[in-house]
Coordinates of C-alpha atoms and ligand atoms in Angstrom, one line a residue:
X54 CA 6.4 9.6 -33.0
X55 CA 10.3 9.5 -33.4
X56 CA 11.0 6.4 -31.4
X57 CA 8.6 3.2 -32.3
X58 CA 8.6 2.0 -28.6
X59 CA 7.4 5.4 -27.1
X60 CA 4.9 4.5 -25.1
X61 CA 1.6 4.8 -23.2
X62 CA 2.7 4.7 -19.5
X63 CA 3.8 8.3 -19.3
X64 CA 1.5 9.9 -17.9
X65 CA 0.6 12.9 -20.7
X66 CA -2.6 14.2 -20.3
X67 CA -5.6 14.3 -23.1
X68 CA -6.4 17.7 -24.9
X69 CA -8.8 18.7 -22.4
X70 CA -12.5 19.0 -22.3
X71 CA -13.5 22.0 -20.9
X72 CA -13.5 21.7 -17.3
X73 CA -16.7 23.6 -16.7
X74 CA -18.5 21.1 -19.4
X75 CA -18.2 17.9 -17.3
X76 CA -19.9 16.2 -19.7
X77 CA -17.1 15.1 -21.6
X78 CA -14.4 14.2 -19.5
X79 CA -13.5 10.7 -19.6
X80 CA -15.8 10.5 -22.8
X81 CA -14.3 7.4 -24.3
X82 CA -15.3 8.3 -28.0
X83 CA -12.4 10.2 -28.3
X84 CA -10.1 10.0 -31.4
X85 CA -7.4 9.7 -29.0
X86 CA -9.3 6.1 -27.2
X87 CA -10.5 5.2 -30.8
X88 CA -6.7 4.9 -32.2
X89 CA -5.8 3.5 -28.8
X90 CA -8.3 0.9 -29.4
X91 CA -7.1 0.3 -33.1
X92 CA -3.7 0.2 -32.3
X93 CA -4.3 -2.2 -29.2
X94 CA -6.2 -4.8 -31.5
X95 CA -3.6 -4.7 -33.7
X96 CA -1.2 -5.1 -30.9
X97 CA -2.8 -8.5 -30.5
X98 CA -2.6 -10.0 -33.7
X99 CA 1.4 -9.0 -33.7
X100 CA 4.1 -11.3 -33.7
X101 CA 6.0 -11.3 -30.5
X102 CA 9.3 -13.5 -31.1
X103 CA 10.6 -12.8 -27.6
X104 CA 7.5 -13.0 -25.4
X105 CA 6.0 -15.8 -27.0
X106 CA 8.4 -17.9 -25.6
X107 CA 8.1 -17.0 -22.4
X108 CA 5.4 -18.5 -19.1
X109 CA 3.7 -15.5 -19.6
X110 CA -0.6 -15.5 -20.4
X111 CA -0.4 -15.9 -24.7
X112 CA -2.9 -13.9 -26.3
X113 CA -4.3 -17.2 -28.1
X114 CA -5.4 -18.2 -24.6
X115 CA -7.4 -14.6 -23.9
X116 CA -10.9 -16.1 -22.8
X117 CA -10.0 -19.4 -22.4
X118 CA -11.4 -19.8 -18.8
X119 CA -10.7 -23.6 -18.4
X120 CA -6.7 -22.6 -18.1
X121 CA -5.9 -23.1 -14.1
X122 CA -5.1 -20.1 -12.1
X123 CA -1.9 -19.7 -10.8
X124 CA 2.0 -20.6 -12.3
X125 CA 2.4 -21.3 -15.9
X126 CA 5.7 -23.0 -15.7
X127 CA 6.3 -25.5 -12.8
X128 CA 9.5 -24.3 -10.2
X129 CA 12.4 -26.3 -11.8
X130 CA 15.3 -27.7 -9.1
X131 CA 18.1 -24.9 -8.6
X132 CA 20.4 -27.0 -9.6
X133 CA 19.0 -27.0 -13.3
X134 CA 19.4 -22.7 -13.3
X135 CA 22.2 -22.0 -15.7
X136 CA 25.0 -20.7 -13.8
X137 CA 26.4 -18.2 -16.2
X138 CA 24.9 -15.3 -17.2
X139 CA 23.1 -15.1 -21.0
X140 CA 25.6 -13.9 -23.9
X141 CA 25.8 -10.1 -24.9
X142 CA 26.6 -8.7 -28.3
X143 CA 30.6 -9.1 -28.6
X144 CA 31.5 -5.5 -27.6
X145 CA 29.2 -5.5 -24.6
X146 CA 29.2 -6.5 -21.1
X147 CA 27.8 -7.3 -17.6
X148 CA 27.9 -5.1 -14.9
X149 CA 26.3 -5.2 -11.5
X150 CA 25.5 -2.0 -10.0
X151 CA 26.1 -0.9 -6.3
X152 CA 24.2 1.5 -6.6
X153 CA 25.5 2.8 -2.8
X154 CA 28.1 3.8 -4.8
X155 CA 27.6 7.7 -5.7
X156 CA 29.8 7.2 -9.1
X157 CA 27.4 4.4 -10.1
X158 CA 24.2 5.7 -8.9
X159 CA 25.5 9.1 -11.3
X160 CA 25.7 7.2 -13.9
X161 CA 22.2 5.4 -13.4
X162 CA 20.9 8.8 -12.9
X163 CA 22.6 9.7 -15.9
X164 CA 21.4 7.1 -18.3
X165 CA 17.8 7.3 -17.6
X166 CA 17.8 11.3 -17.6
X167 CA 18.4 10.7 -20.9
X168 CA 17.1 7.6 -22.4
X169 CA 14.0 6.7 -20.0
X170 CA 10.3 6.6 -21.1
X171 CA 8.8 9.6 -23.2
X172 CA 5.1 10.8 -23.7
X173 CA 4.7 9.7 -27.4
X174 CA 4.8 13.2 -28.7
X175 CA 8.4 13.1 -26.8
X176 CA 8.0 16.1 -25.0
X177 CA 9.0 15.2 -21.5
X178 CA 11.4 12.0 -20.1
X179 CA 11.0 10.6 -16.1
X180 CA 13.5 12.3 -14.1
X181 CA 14.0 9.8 -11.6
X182 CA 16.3 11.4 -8.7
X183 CA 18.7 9.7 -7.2
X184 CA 17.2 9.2 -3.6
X185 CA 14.2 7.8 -5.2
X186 CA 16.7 5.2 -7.1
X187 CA 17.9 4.2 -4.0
X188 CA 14.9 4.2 -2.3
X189 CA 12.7 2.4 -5.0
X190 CA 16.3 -0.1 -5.1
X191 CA 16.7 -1.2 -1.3
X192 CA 14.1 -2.0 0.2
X193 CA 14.4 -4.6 3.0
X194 CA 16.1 -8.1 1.4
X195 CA 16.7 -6.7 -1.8
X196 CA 19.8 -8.2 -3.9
X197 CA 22.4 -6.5 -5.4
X198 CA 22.4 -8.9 -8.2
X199 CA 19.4 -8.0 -9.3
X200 CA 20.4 -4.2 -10.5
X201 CA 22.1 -4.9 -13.8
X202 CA 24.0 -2.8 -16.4
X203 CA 25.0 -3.1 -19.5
X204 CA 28.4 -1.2 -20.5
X205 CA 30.6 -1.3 -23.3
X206 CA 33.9 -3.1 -23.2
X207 CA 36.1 -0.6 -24.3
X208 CA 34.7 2.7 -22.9
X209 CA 33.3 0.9 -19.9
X210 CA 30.1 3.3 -20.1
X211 CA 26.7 2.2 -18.7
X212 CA 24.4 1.6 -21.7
X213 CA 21.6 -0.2 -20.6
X214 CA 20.1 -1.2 -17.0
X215 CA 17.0 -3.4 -15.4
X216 CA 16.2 -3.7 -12.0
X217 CA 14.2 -5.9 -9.8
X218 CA 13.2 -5.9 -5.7
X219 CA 11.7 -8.6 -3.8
X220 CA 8.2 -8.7 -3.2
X221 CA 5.6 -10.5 -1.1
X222 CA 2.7 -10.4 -3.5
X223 CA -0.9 -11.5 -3.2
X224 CA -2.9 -12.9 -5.5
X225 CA -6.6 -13.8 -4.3
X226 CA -5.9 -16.1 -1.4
X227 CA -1.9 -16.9 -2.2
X228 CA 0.6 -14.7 -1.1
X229 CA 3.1 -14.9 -3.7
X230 CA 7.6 -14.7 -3.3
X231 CA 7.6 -12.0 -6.4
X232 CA 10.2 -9.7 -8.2
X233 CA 8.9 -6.2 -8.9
X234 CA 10.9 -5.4 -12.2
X235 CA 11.5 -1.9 -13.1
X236 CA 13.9 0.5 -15.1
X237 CA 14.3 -1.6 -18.4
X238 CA 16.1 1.3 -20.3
X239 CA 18.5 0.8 -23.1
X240 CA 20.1 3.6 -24.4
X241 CA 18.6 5.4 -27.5
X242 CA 21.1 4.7 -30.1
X243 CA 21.3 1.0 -29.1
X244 CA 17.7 0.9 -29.7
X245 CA 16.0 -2.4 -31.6
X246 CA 18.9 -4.5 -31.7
X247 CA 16.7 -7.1 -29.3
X248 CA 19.3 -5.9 -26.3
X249 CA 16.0 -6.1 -24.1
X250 CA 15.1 -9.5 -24.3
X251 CA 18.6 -10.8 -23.5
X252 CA 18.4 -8.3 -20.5
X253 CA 15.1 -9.7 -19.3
X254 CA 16.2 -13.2 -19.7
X255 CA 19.7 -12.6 -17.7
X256 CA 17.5 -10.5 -14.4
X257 CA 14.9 -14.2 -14.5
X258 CA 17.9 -16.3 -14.7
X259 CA 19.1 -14.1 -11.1
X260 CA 15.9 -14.0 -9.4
X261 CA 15.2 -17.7 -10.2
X262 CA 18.9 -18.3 -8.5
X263 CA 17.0 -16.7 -5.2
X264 CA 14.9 -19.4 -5.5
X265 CA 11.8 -16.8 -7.0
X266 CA 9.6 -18.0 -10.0
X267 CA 7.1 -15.3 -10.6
X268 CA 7.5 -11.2 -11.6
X269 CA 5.5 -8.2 -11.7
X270 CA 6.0 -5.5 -13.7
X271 CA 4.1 -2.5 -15.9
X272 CA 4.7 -1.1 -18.9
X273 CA 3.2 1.3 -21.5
X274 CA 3.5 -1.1 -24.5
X275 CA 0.9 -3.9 -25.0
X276 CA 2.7 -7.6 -24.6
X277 CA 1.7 -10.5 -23.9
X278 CA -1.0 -10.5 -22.0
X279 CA -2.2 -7.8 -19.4
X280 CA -3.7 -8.5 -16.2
X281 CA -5.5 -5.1 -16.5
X282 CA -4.9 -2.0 -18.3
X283 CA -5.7 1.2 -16.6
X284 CA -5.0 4.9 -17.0
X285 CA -3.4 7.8 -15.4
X286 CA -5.8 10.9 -14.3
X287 CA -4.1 14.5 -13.6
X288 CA -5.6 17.2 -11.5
X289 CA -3.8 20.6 -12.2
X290 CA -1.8 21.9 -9.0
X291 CA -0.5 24.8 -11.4
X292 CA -2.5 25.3 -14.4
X293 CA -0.2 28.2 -15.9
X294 CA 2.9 26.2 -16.0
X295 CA 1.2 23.1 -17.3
X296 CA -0.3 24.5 -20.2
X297 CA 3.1 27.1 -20.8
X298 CA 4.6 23.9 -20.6
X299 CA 2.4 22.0 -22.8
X300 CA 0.6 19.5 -20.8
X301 CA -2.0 20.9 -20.3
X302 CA -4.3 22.9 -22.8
X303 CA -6.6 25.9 -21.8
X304 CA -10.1 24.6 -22.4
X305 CA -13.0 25.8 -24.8
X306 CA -14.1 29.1 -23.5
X307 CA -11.8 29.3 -20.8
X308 CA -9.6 32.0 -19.7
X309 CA -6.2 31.2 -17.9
X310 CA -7.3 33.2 -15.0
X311 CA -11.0 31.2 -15.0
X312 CA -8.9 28.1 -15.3
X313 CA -6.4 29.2 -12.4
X314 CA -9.4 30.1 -10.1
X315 CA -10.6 26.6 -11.3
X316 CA -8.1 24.8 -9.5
X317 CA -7.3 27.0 -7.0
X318 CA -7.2 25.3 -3.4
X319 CA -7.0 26.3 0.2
X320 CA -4.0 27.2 2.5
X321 CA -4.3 24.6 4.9
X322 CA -6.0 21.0 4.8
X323 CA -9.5 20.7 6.6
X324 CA -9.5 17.2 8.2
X325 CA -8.7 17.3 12.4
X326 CA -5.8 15.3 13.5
X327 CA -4.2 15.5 9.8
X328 CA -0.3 14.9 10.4
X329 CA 2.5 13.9 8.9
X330 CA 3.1 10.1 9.6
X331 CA 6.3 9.2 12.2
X332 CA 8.3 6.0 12.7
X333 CA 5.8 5.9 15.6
X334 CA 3.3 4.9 13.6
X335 CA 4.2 2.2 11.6
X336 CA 2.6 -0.6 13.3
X337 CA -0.5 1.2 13.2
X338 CA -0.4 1.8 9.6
X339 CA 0.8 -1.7 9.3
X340 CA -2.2 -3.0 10.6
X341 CA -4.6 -0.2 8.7
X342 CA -2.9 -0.4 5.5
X343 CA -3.1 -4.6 5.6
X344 CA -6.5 -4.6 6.1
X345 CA -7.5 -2.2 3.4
X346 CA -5.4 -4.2 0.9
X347 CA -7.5 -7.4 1.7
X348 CA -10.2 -5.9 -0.4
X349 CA -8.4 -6.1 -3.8
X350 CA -7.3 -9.5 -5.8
X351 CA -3.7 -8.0 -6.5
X352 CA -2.1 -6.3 -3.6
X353 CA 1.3 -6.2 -1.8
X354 CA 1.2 -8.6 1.1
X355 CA 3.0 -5.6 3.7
X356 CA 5.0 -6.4 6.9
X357 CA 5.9 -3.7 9.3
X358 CA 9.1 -3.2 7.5
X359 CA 8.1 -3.1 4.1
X360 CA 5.6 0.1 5.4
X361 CA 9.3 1.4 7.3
X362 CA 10.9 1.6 3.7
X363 CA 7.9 1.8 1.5
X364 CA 6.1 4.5 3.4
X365 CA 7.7 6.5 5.8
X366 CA 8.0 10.4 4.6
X367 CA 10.9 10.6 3.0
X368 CA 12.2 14.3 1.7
X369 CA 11.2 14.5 -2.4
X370 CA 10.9 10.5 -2.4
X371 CA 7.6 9.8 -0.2
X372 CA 5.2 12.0 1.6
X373 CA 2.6 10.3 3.5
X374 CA 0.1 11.7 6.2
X375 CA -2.4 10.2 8.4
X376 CA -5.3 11.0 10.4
X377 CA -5.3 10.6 14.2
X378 CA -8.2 10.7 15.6
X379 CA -8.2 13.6 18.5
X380 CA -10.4 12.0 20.8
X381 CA -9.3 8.3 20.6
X382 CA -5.5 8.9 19.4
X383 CA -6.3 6.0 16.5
X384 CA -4.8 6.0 14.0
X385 CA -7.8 5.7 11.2
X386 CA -7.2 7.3 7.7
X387 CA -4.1 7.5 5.4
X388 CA -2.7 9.1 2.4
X389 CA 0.7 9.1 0.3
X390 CA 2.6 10.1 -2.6
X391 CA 5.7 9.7 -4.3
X392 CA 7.6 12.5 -6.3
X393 CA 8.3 11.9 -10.1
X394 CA 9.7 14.9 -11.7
X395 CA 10.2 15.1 -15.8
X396 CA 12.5 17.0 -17.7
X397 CA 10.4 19.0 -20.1
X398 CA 12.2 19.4 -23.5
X399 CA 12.9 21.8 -25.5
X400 CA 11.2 24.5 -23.8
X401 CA 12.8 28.1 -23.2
X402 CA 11.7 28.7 -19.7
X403 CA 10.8 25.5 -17.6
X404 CA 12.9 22.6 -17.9
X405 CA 11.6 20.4 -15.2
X406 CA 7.7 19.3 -14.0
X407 CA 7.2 18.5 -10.2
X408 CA 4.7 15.7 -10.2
X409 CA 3.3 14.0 -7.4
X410 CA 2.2 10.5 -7.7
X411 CA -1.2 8.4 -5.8
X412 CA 0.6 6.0 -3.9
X413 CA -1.5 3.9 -0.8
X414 CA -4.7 5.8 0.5
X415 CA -6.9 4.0 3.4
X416 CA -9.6 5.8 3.9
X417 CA -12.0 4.0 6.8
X418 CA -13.6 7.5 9.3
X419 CA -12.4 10.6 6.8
X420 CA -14.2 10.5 3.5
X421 CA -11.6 9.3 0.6
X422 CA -12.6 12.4 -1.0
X423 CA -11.9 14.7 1.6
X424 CA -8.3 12.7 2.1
X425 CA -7.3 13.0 -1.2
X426 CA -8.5 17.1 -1.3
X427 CA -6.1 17.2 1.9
X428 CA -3.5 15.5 0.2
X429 CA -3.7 17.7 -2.8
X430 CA -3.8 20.9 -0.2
X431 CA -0.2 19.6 0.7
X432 CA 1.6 19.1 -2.5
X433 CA 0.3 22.5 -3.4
X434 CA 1.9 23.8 -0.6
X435 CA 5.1 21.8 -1.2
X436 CA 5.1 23.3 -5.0
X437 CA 3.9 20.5 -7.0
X438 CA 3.0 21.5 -10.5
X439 CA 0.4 18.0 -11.1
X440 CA -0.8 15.4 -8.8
X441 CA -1.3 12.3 -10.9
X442 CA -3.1 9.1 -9.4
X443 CA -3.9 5.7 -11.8
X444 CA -8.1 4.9 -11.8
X445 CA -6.7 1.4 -9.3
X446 CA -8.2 0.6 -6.0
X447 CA -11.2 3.1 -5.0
X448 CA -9.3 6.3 -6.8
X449 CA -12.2 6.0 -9.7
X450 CA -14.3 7.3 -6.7
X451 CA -12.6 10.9 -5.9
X452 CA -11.0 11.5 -9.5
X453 CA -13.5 13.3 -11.2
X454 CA -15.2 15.6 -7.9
X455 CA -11.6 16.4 -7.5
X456 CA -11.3 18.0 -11.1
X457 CA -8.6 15.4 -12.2
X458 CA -8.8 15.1 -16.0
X459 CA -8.3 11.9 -17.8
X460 CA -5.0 11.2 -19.1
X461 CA -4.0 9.6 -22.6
X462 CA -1.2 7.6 -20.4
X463 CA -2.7 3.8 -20.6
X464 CA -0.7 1.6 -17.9
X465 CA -0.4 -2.2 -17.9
X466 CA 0.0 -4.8 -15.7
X467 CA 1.3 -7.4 -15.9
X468 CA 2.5 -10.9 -14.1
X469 CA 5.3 -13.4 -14.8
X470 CA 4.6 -17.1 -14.7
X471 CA 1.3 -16.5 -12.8
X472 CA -2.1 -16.9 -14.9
X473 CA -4.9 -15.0 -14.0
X474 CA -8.2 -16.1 -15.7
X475 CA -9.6 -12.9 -16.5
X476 CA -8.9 -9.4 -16.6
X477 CA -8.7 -7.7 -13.9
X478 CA -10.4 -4.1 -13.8
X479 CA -8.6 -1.7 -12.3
X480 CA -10.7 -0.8 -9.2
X481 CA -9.6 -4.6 -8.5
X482 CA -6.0 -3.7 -8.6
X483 CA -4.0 -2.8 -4.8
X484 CA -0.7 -2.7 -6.1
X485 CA 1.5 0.6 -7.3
X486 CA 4.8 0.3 -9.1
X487 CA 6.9 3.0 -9.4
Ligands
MYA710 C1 10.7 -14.8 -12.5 C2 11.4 -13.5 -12.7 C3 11.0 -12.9 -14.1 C4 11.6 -11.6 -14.2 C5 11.3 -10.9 -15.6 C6 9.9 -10.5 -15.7 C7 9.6 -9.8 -17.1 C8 10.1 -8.4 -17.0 C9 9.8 -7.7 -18.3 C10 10.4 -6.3 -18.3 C11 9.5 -5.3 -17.6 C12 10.0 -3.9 -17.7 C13 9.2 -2.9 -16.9 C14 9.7 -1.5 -17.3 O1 10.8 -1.1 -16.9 S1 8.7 -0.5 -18.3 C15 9.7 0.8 -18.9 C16 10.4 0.4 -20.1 N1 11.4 1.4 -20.5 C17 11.2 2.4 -21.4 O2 10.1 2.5 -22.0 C18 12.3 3.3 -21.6 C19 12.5 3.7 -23.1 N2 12.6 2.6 -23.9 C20 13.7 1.7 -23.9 O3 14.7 1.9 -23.2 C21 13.7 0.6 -24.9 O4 12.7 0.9 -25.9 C22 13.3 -0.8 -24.2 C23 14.4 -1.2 -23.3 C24 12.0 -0.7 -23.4 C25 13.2 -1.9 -25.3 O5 14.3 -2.0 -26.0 P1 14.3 -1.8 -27.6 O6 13.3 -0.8 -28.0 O7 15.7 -1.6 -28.1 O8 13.8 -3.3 -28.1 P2 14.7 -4.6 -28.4 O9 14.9 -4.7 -29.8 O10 15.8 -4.6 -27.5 O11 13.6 -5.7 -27.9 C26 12.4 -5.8 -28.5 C27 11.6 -6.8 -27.6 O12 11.4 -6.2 -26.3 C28 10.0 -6.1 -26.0 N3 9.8 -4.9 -25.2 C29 9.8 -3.6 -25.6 N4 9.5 -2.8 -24.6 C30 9.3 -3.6 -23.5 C31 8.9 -3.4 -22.2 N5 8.7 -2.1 -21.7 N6 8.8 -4.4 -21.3 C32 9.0 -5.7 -21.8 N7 9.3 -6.0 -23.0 C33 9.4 -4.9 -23.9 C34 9.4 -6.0 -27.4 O13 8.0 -6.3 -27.3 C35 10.2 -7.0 -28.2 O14 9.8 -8.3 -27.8 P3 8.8 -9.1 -28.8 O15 7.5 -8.3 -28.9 O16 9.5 -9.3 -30.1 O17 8.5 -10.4 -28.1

């Protein structure tokens, strides 16, 4: 592993079982989940100078039921926020990013491209367009302040960025004013040199000056202290890329063509009244998508205009379709997905992998299953090479009949100034980040 901070979160997949033997998938013996499990109890005896001064859950306090539920540190008066920003290294400094801009938003674009999160055998890197930037960057209130850069006095260049967006979040019964914190990236050869925590400490010092005291955020590193840890699943749209490409690996006694015929799905989705969803229907999915949420302990608390930004289609950001009901015109099933493509490296003849993402499904008349097979008929047809989806809310239920294979992408959670007693397992999770 070139880089020490490679990490879990992308979503690789494991070498894979064979397909027809479905005996093994998932099989949790694995050398890969044994050195996951090694390296993650090590994890927790580690030092962490940085977050162990933070109202974050401290790993000494893992089982220790008697701690309250709920913030860590008490909200301090706005007047008592320091109203400068943190000190940078001498030859570096501040920038906010409008990231309306199309110079800027280049530049973003450009810095993750090359210096965002890697599979740890560093074989592909998030390709983040820049629609989805600005999408997954403005949704409704959001702050400019709160997209930060890091560029170096002399050459002005962009060298390090962290983002957050507003969020209503739920947590059990309290609906909770959160930041959703994204993008950390600094750039590879300013790696180590504890940029990151100066960065995290400046975007708190902002979103506290907006009067907001708590954070969520994922990562693929263990820090102090998940809420839950869960892990990506991938279910081959087309196998003969994926495995040219090295993501995926033929399996014992399988021939490509077996393994194409495998996966193989039909033309057209099955389920009657299956459409695309409209600005039409967004108080309808409002109310659908609300009252699915309820179910889980950790879920986005959704107005109508969060679902206007969050999940109307929009072209290679979001894709969502719904089903409405041809007798009774309700509207009474949903399904959506972002796109995520990677750059694949160093390969001679494919140098970039169309994934689709599990974003909110609400099944409540059309089996999930059937959904989620309809939603995988569509991102075939839109040329999708994977279709990924994290084992949160009820996906555990469809993964495996939908010949998704386990991935060795581990994904944590994780809240800021907010205790949750114990950990949460994924199934109890309602909340995607992108
Ligand atoms: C109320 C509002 C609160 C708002 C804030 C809420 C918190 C938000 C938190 C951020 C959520 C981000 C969500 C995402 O975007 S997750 C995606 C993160 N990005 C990448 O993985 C891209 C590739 N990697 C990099 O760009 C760098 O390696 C990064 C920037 C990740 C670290 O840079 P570098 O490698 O040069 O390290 P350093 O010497 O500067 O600093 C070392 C310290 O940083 C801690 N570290 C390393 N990785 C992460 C990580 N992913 N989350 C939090 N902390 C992390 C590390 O444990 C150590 O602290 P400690 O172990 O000694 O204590």
């Amino acid at each position: 592993m070139a880089d020490s901070n490679s990490s879990h979160d992308y979503p690789s997949e494991n070498p894979k079982p064979d397909p027809d033997a479905n005996s093994s998938l998932g099989n949790d013996s694995s050398i890969e989940a044994i050195a996951r499990r090694v390296q993650d109890s090590l994890s927790l005896g580690k030092k962490h100078k940085f977050w162990e001064t933070q109202p974050v859950g401290q790993f000494k306090d893992v089982g220790d039921t008697s701690l309250p539920e709920g913030p860590i540190e008490p909200t301090t008066p706005l007047s008592e926020v320091k109203q400068e920003p943190y000190n940078l290294p001498s030859l570096y400094e501040w920038t906010t990013c409008d990231i309306d801009d199309e110079d800027t938003c280049t530049e973003i674009y450009n810095l993750l491209t090359n210096n965002y999160v890697e599979d740890d055998e560093n074989m592909f890197r998030f390709n983040y367009s820049k629609e989805f930037l600005r999408w997954a960057l403005r949704p409704p209130g959001y702050f400019k302040s709160w997209h930060i850069g890091v560029r170096v006095k002399v050459s002005k260049k962009l060298v390090a960025f962290i983002t957050g967006v507003p969020a209503k979040i739920r947590v059990r019964d309290e609906v909770v004013n959160m930041a959703e914190i994204n993008f950390l990236c600094v750039h590879k050869k300013l790696r180590s040199k504890r940029l990151a925590p100066v960065m995290i400490k400046e975007i708190t010092r902002r979103v506290h000056l907006e009067n907001i005291w708590q954070a969520a955020y994922t990562a693929g590193v263990v820090l102090p202290t998940p809420i839950s840890t869960c892990q990506y699943w991938h279910r081959s749209l087309n196998p003969k890329k994926l495995i040219d490409v090295g993501f995926s690996r033929l399996g014992a006694r399988m021939t490509i063509s077996r393994t194409i015929k495998l996966y193989k799905l039909p033309e057209s989705t099955v389920t009657p009244g299956f459409r695309k969803m409209e600005l039409r229907d967004v108080p309808a999915v409002t109310r659908l998508i609300r009252n699915y949420l309820s179910q889980f302990v950790v879920a986005p608390d959704f107005d109508e205009n969060d679902v206007e930004h969050w999940l109307l289609p929009t072209e290679n950001v979001v894709d969502s379709y719904l089903v409405e009901s041809p007798e009774t015109h309700e509207v009474t099933d949903f399904c959506s997905f972002y796109t995520l493509p990677s750059s694949i490296l160093g390969n001679q003849n494919y140098s970039t992998l169309k994934a689709a993402y599990s974003y909110y499904n609400v099944s409540t008349q059309t089996p999930l299953l059937q959904l989620m097979n309809d939603a995988l008929i569509v991102a075939k047809r839109k040329d999708y090479d994977v279709f990924n989806a994290l084992d949160i809310m009820q996906n555990a239920s469809f993964l495996k009949e939908l010949k998704f294979g386990p991935g060795d992408g581990q994904l944590h959670y994780y809240l800021y100034n907010y205790r949750i007693r114990h950990t949460l397992k994924p199934s109890e999770l309602g909340l995607v980040l992108l």
